[in-house]
């Protein structure tokens, strides 16, 4: 089955700096890669996703890159703000709701 | 507000108790999911229902029993749980099998 590894497990950055979270996956059939943000006391919320026919996708301060050859994808947050502090999860799926595999999460702390 | 609600938000139960978790979605979605979230582990998919029919059961112990009476409601019945079952239980829904999953806030379960 699919195995998703996520690094780092914790990340502290100064407000205004950039943050990068990296994930690798094992199943070459995976073609959908969502990223979720989970704030304290809430469930995960989708913030951006990318499909395998695209190498990069950007939404304001958030971007995701995908390298299918190397089987890794990354989340980039620029100009970080305190409200970006949360746990971020990557995931990979070959399609079909029962086959989404999540990473272990990265706790991001943005220091004002 | 994600449109997915879960009750109760917190639950403490003994190993011999029977309790139920409730999830309700107001989004008109066709698929609903139960996940288990434990510290330092990836989200674990437990059950998937599509149009009220269970389509996935990821080798979950029989002490967890799901029920989906209609497309808006999902229950997780608990009995004779173990302390290692203590975790955050998340419900999610999606419009289609490969669509974005919307998560509820979760039920924090503690088994004594």
XYZ file of N, CA and C in Angstrom, chain B residues 41-101:
183
model
N 0.725 9.916 14.877
C 0.385 8.899 13.877
C -0.454 9.538 12.782
N -0.376 8.988 11.578
C -1.226 9.528 10.508
C -2.698 9.266 10.800
N -3.543 10.077 10.213
C -4.973 9.808 10.312
C -5.256 8.418 9.756
N -6.053 7.671 10.510
C -6.383 6.316 10.097
C -7.837 6.265 9.646
N -8.051 5.898 8.389
C -9.412 5.741 7.893
C -10.017 4.480 8.490
N -11.202 4.620 9.082
C -11.861 3.480 9.703
C -12.973 2.927 8.810
N -13.893 3.792 8.442
C -15.060 3.359 7.662
C -15.410 4.417 6.624
N -15.971 3.941 5.507
C -16.474 4.831 4.477
C -17.879 4.383 4.106
N -18.781 5.337 4.005
C -20.129 5.062 3.525
C -20.374 5.917 2.292
N -20.919 5.286 1.253
C -21.307 6.017 0.070
C -22.780 5.736 -0.186
N -23.573 6.769 -0.213
C -25.020 6.619 -0.395
C -25.577 5.589 0.577
N -25.151 5.722 1.832
C -25.637 4.917 2.948
C -25.169 3.465 2.919
N -24.301 3.121 1.994
C -23.794 1.762 1.925
C -22.319 1.756 2.316
N -21.952 0.860 3.236
C -20.564 0.812 3.659
C -19.706 0.262 2.521
N -18.679 0.999 2.159
C -17.819 0.571 1.062
C -16.408 0.273 1.520
N -16.088 0.545 2.775
C -14.738 0.286 3.244
C -14.771 0.023 4.742
N -14.028 -0.963 5.149
C -13.865 -1.261 6.569
C -12.425 -1.688 6.739
N -11.583 -0.782 7.209
C -10.155 -1.035 7.244
C -9.729 -1.852 8.448
N -10.214 -3.075 8.521
C -9.786 -3.999 9.567
C -9.956 -3.386 10.949
N -11.065 -2.738 11.145
C -11.344 -2.108 12.438
C -11.943 -3.159 13.377
N -11.491 -3.173 14.648
C -12.040 -4.147 15.607
C -13.555 -4.031 15.725
N -14.183 -5.154 16.027
C -15.650 -5.192 16.062
C -16.238 -4.398 17.220
N -15.402 -3.931 18.146
C -15.918 -3.097 19.238
C -16.315 -1.700 18.719
N -15.963 -1.415 17.458
C -16.427 -0.207 16.786
C -17.468 -0.622 15.746
N -18.654 -0.073 15.820
C -19.726 -0.463 14.921
C -20.358 0.780 14.305
N -20.199 0.976 12.989
C -20.765 2.167 12.364
C -22.207 1.947 11.941
N -22.912 3.059 11.787
C -24.287 3.027 11.301
C -24.552 4.286 10.497
N -25.148 4.123 9.331
C -25.464 5.272 8.484
C -26.929 5.177 8.078
N -27.844 5.747 8.870
C -29.276 5.622 8.587
C -29.736 6.402 7.358
N -29.009 7.470 7.018
C -29.325 8.249 5.814
C -28.073 9.012 5.411
N -28.115 9.693 4.307
C -26.904 10.319 3.761
C -26.408 11.496 4.587
N -27.193 11.962 5.552
C -26.783 13.111 6.355
C -26.248 12.733 7.722
N -26.470 11.517 8.152
C -26.116 11.110 9.510
C -25.226 9.883 9.520
N -24.275 9.907 10.441
C -23.354 8.790 10.607
C -23.095 8.611 12.095
N -23.155 7.365 12.543
C -22.914 7.062 13.945
C -21.741 6.102 14.070
N -21.091 6.163 15.221
C -20.074 5.171 15.568
C -20.414 4.669 16.961
N -20.862 3.406 17.018
C -21.245 2.808 18.289
C -20.020 2.131 18.903
N -19.838 2.399 20.193
C -18.644 1.937 20.896
C -19.032 1.005 22.043
N -18.333 -0.108 22.180
C -18.588 -0.981 23.327
C -17.340 -1.773 23.676
N -17.142 -1.946 24.970
C -15.985 -2.655 25.529
C -14.683 -2.195 24.904
N -14.469 -0.873 24.919
C -13.256 -0.312 24.349
C -12.056 -0.538 25.261
N -10.875 -0.337 24.694
C -9.613 -0.465 25.403
C -8.986 0.921 25.583
N -8.105 1.083 26.562
C -7.452 2.386 26.751
C -6.745 2.882 25.494
N -6.199 1.982 24.682
C -5.506 2.385 23.453
C -6.448 2.934 22.390
N -7.738 2.826 22.626
C -8.717 3.413 21.710
C -8.912 4.896 21.981
N -8.310 5.403 23.038
C -8.390 6.832 23.330
C -7.746 7.611 22.185
N -8.488 8.557 21.624
C -8.008 9.305 20.452
C -9.041 10.362 20.105
N -8.731 11.115 19.053
C -9.706 12.048 18.470
C -10.367 11.334 17.297
N -11.668 11.236 17.311
C -12.404 10.582 16.233
C -13.040 11.663 15.354
N -12.638 11.629 14.094
C -13.073 12.647 13.144
C -14.055 12.065 12.141
N -15.067 12.831 11.858
C -16.016 12.494 10.798
C -15.754 13.433 9.625
N -15.939 12.950 8.423
C -15.771 13.778 7.238
C -16.834 13.400 6.211
N -17.055 14.292 5.261
C -17.963 13.989 4.162
C -17.399 14.574 2.884
N -17.834 14.025 1.762
C -17.429 14.553 0.470
C -18.572 14.382 -0.514
N -18.579 15.234 -1.523
C -19.651 15.183 -2.514
C -19.538 13.929 -3.370
N -18.313 13.603 -3.757
C -18.114 12.450 -4.613
C -16.913 11.652 -4.145
N -16.660 10.540 -4.784
C -15.614 9.631 -4.315
C -14.226 10.224 -4.405
N -13.998 11.193 -5.246
C -12.670 11.785 -5.343
C -12.689 13.268 -5.012
N -13.708 13.697 -4.309
C -13.831 15.104 -3.987
C -13.177 15.482 -2.676
N -13.128 16.776 -2.433
C -12.587 17.315 -1.199
C -13.380 16.784 -0.011
N -12.660 16.380 1.011
C -13.296 15.914 2.232
C -13.409 17.064 3.216
